[in-house]
Tab-separated table of C-alpha atoms and ligand atoms in Angstrom:
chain	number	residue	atom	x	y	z
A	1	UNK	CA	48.211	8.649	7.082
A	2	UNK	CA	46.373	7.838	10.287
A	3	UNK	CA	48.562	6.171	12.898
A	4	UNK	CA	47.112	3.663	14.647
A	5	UNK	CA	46.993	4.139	18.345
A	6	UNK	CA	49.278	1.828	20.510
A	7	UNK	CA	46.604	0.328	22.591
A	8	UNK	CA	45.070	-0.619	19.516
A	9	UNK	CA	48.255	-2.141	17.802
A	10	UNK	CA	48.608	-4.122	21.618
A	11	UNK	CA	45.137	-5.060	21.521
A	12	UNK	CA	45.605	-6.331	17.353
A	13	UNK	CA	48.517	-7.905	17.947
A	14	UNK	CA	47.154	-10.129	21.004
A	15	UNK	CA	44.209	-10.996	19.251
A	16	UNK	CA	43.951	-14.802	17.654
A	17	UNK	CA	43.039	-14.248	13.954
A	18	UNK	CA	44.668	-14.292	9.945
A	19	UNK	CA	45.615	-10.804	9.772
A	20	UNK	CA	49.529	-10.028	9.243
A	21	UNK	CA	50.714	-6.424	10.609
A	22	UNK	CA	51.752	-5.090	7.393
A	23	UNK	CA	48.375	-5.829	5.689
A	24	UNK	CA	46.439	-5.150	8.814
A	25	UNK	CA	48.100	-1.303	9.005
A	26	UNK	CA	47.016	-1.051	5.157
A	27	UNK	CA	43.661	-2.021	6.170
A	28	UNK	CA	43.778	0.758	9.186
A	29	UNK	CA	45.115	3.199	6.907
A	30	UNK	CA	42.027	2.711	4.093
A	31	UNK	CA	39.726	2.666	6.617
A	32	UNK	CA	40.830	5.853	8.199
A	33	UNK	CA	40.821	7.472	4.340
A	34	UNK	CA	37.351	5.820	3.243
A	35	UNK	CA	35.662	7.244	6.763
A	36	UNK	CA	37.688	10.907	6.495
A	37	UNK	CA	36.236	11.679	3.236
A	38	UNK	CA	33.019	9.824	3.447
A	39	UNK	CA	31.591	11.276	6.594
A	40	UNK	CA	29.144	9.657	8.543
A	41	UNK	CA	29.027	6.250	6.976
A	42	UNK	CA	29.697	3.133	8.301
A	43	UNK	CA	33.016	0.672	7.528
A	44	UNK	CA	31.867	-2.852	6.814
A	45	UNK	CA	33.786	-6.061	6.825
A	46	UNK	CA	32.362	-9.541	6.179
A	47	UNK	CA	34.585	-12.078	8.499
A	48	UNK	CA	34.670	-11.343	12.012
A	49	UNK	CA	36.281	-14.242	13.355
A	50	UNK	CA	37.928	-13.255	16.863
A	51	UNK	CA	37.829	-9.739	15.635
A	52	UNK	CA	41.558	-9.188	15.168
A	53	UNK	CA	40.876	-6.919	11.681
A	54	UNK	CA	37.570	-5.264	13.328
A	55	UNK	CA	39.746	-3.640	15.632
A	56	UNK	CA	41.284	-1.809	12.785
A	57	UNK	CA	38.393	-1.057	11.622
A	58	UNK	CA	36.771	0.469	14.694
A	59	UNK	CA	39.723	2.436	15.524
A	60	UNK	CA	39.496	3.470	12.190
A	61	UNK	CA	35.766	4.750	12.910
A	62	UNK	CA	36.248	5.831	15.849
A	63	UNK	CA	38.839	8.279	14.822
A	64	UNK	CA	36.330	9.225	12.538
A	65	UNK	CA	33.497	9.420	14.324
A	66	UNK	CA	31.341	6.617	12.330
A	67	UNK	CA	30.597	3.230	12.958
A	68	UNK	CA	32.253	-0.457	11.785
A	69	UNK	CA	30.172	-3.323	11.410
A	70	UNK	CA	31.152	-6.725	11.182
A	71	UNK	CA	29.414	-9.568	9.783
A	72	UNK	CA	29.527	-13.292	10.324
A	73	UNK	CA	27.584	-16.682	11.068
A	74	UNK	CA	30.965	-17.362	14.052
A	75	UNK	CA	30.523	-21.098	12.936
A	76	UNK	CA	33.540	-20.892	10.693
A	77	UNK	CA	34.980	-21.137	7.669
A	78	UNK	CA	35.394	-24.762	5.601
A	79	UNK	CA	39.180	-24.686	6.432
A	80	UNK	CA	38.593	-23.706	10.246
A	81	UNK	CA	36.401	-26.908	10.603
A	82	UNK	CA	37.725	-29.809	13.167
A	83	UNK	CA	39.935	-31.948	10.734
A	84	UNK	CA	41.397	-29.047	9.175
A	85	UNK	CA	43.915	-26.758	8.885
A	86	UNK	CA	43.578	-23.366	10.616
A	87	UNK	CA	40.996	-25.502	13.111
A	88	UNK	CA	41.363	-24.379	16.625
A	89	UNK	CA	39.814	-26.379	18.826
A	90	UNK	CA	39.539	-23.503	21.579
A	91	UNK	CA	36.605	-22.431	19.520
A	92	UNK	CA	34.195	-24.923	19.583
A	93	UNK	CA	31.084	-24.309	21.682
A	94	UNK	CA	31.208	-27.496	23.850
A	95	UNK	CA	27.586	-27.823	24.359
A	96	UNK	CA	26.619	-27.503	20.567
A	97	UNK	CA	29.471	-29.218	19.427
A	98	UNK	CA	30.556	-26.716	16.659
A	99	UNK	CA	32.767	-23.465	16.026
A	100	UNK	CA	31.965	-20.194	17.965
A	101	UNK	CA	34.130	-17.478	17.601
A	102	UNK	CA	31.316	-14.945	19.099
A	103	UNK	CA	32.657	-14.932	22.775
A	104	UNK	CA	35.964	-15.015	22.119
A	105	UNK	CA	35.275	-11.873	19.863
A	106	UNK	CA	33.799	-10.197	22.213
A	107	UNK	CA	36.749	-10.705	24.328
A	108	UNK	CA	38.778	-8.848	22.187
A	109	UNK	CA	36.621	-5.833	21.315
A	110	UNK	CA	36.319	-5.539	25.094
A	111	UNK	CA	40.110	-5.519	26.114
A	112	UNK	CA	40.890	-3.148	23.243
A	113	UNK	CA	37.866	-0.790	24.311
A	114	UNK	CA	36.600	-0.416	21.110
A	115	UNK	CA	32.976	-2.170	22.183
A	116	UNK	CA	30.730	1.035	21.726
A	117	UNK	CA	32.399	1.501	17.997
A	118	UNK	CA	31.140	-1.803	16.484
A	119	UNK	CA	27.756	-3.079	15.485
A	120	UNK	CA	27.950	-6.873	15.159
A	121	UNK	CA	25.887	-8.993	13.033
A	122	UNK	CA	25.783	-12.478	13.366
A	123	UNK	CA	24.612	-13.815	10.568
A	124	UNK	CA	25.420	-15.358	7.025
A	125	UNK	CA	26.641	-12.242	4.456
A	126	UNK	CA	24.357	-13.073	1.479
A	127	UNK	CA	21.182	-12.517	3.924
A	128	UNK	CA	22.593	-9.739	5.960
A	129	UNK	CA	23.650	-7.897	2.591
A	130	UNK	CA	20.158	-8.588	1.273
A	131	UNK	CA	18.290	-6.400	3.578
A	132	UNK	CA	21.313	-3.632	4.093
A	133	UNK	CA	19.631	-0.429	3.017
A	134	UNK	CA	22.735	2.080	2.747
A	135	UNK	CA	25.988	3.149	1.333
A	136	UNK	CA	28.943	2.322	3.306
A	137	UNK	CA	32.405	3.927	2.580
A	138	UNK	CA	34.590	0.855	2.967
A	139	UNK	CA	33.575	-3.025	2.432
A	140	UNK	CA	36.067	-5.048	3.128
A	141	UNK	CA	35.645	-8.839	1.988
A	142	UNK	CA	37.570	-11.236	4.904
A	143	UNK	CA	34.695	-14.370	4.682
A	144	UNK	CA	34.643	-17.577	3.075
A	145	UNK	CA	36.801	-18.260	0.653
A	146	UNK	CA	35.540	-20.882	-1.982
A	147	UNK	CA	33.815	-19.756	-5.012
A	148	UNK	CA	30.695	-19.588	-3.646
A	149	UNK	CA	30.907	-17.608	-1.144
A	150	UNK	CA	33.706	-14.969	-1.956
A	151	UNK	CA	31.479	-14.523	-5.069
A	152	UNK	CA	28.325	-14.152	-2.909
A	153	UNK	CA	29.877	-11.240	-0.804
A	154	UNK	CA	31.050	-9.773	-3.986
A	155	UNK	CA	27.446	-9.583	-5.717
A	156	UNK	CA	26.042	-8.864	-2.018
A	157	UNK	CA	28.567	-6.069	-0.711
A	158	UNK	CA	29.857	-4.493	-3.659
A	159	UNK	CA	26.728	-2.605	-4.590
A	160	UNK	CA	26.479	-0.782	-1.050
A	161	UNK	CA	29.933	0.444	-1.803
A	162	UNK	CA	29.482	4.634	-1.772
A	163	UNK	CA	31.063	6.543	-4.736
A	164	UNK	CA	34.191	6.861	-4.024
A	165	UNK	CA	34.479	4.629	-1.556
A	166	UNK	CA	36.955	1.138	-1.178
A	167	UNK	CA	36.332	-1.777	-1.629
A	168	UNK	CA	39.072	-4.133	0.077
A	169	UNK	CA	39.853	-7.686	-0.939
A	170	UNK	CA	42.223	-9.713	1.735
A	171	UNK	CA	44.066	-13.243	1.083
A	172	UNK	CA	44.630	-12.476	-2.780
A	173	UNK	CA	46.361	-14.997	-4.573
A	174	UNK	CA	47.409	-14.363	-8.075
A	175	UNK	CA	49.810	-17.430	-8.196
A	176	UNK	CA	47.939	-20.592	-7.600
A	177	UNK	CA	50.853	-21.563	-5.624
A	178	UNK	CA	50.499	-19.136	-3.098
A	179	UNK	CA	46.887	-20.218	-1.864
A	180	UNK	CA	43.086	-19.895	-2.866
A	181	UNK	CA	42.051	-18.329	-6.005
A	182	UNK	CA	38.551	-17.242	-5.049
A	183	UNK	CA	39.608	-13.557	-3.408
A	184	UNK	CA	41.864	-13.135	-6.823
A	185	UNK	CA	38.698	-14.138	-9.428
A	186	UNK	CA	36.807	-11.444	-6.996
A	187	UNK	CA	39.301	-8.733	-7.223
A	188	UNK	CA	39.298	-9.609	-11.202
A	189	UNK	CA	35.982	-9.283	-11.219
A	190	UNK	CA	35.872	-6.104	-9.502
A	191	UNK	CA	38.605	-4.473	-11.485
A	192	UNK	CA	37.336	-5.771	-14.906
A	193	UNK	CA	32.796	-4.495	-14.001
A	194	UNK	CA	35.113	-0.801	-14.629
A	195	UNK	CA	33.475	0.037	-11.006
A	196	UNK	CA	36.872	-0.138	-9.541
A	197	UNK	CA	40.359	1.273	-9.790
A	198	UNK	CA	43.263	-0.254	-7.666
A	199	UNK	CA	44.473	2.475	-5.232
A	200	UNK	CA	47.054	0.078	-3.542
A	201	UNK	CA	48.297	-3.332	-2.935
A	202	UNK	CA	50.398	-4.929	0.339
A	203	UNK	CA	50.794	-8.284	-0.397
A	204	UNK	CA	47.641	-10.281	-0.491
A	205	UNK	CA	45.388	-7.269	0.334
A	206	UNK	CA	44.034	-5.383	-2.397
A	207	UNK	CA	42.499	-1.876	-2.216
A	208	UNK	CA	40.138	-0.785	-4.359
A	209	UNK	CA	38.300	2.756	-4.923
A	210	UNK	CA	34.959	2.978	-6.852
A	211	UNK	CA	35.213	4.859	-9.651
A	212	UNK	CA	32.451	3.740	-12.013
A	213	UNK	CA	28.476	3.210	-11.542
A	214	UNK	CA	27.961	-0.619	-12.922
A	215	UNK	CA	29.072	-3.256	-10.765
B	1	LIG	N1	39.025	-11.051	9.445
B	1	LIG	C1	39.442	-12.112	10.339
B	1	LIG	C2	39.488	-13.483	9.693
B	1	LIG	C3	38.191	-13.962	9.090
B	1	LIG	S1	38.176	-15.707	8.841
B	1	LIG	C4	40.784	-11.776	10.989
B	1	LIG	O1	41.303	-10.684	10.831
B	1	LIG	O2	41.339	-12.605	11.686
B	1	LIG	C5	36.702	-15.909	7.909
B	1	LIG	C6	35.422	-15.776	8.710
B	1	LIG	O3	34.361	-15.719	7.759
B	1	LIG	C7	35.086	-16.940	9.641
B	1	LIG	O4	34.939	-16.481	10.960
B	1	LIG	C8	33.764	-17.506	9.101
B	1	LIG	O5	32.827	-17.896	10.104
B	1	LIG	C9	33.214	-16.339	8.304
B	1	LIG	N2	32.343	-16.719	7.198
B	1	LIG	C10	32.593	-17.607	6.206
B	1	LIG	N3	31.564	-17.656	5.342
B	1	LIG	C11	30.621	-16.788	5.817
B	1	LIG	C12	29.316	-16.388	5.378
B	1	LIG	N4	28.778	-16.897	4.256
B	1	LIG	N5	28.644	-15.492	6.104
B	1	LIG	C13	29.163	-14.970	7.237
B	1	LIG	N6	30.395	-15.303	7.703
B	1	LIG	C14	31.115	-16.201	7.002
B	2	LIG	MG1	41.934	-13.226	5.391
């Protein structure tokens, strides 16, 4: 399994985000399996925030040799709004008035020099996944998560995903109790199209390889 370097684990570990070490070294470790035996295309992951999980996945790439892009809008989830729960009022752009995780992102691709491995789109995933034109060897789904949205980076992203490649689905809840149920009804969703077979699970992050044609 590919280690991840210790500049890079520094660099994760200082970064503000919603990624646990245990799930964010499973995430490493896919990523560094999906690029080895998919050579030469990109890792993609829908939820940027301050970039803590891109870092995995450009190490990941870079070890590899390919590319990670990372989609989103940077204006925030529902739950990250002022008023609510993981709301961090560091973030908000004082002359607009509303979330912007873009600089501080930037911040932390730059102090774990990883800048020249990542391609970032800002933008919302439905569009951006709308006019993506090419298989990628790992999505992994890190966006919005209410029904609408989890669901639209499902039906979006899941098509790009190369034979054999992963599909990864973070904050999965099968137990109401334990938080959100939109990831889980994706993952479902995923496992029961026959596309995908479950390759491994750490916690709330499920990894998925595609195995079938019909999503
Ligand atoms: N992966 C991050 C956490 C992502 S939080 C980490 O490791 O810390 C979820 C992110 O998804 C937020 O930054 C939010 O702006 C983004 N997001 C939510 N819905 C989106 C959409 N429809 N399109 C693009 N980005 C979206
Ligand atoms: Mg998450």
């Amino acid at each position: 399994m590919a280690t991840l370097d210790p500049s890079h684990r520094a660099a994760f570990e200082a970064a503000k985000g919603f990624m646990p070490l245990d799930e964010g070294l499973a995430l490493h470790a896919a990523a560094g399996d999906a690029a080895a035996r998919l050579p030469g295309l990109p890792l993609l992951e829908v939820g940027t925030y301050c970039g803590r999980s891109t870092i995995l996945l450009a190490a990941a790439a870079r070890a590899a040799r390919t590319v990670a892009v990372t989609v989103d809008h940077h204006r925030g989830s529902e739950e990250q709004q002022p008023g609510w729960e993981y709301h961090d009022k560091e973030l908000v752009d004082p002359e607009v008035g509303l979330m912007d995780t873009l600089p501080t992102f930037r911040r932390t691709l730059h102090a774990a020099g990883l800048e020249d491995d990542v391609i970032a789109v800002a933008g919302r995933s439905p569009q951006v996944a709308a006019v993506w034109g090419r298989p990628v060897a790992l999505v992994f789904i890190d966006g919005g998560h209410t029904d609408e949205h989890a669901t639209a980076d499902y039906e979006g992203w899941a098509p790009h995903v190369a034979p054999d490649g992963l599909l990864v689905v973070h904050d999965v809840f099968p137990d109401p109790a334990d938080g959100g149920q939109a990831p889980y009804r994706v993952y479902r969703r995923a496992l029961d199209s026959g596309a995908f077979t479950e390759v491994s699970v750490t916690r709330s992050l499920r990894v998925l390889r595609r195995t079938g044609p019909g999503i």
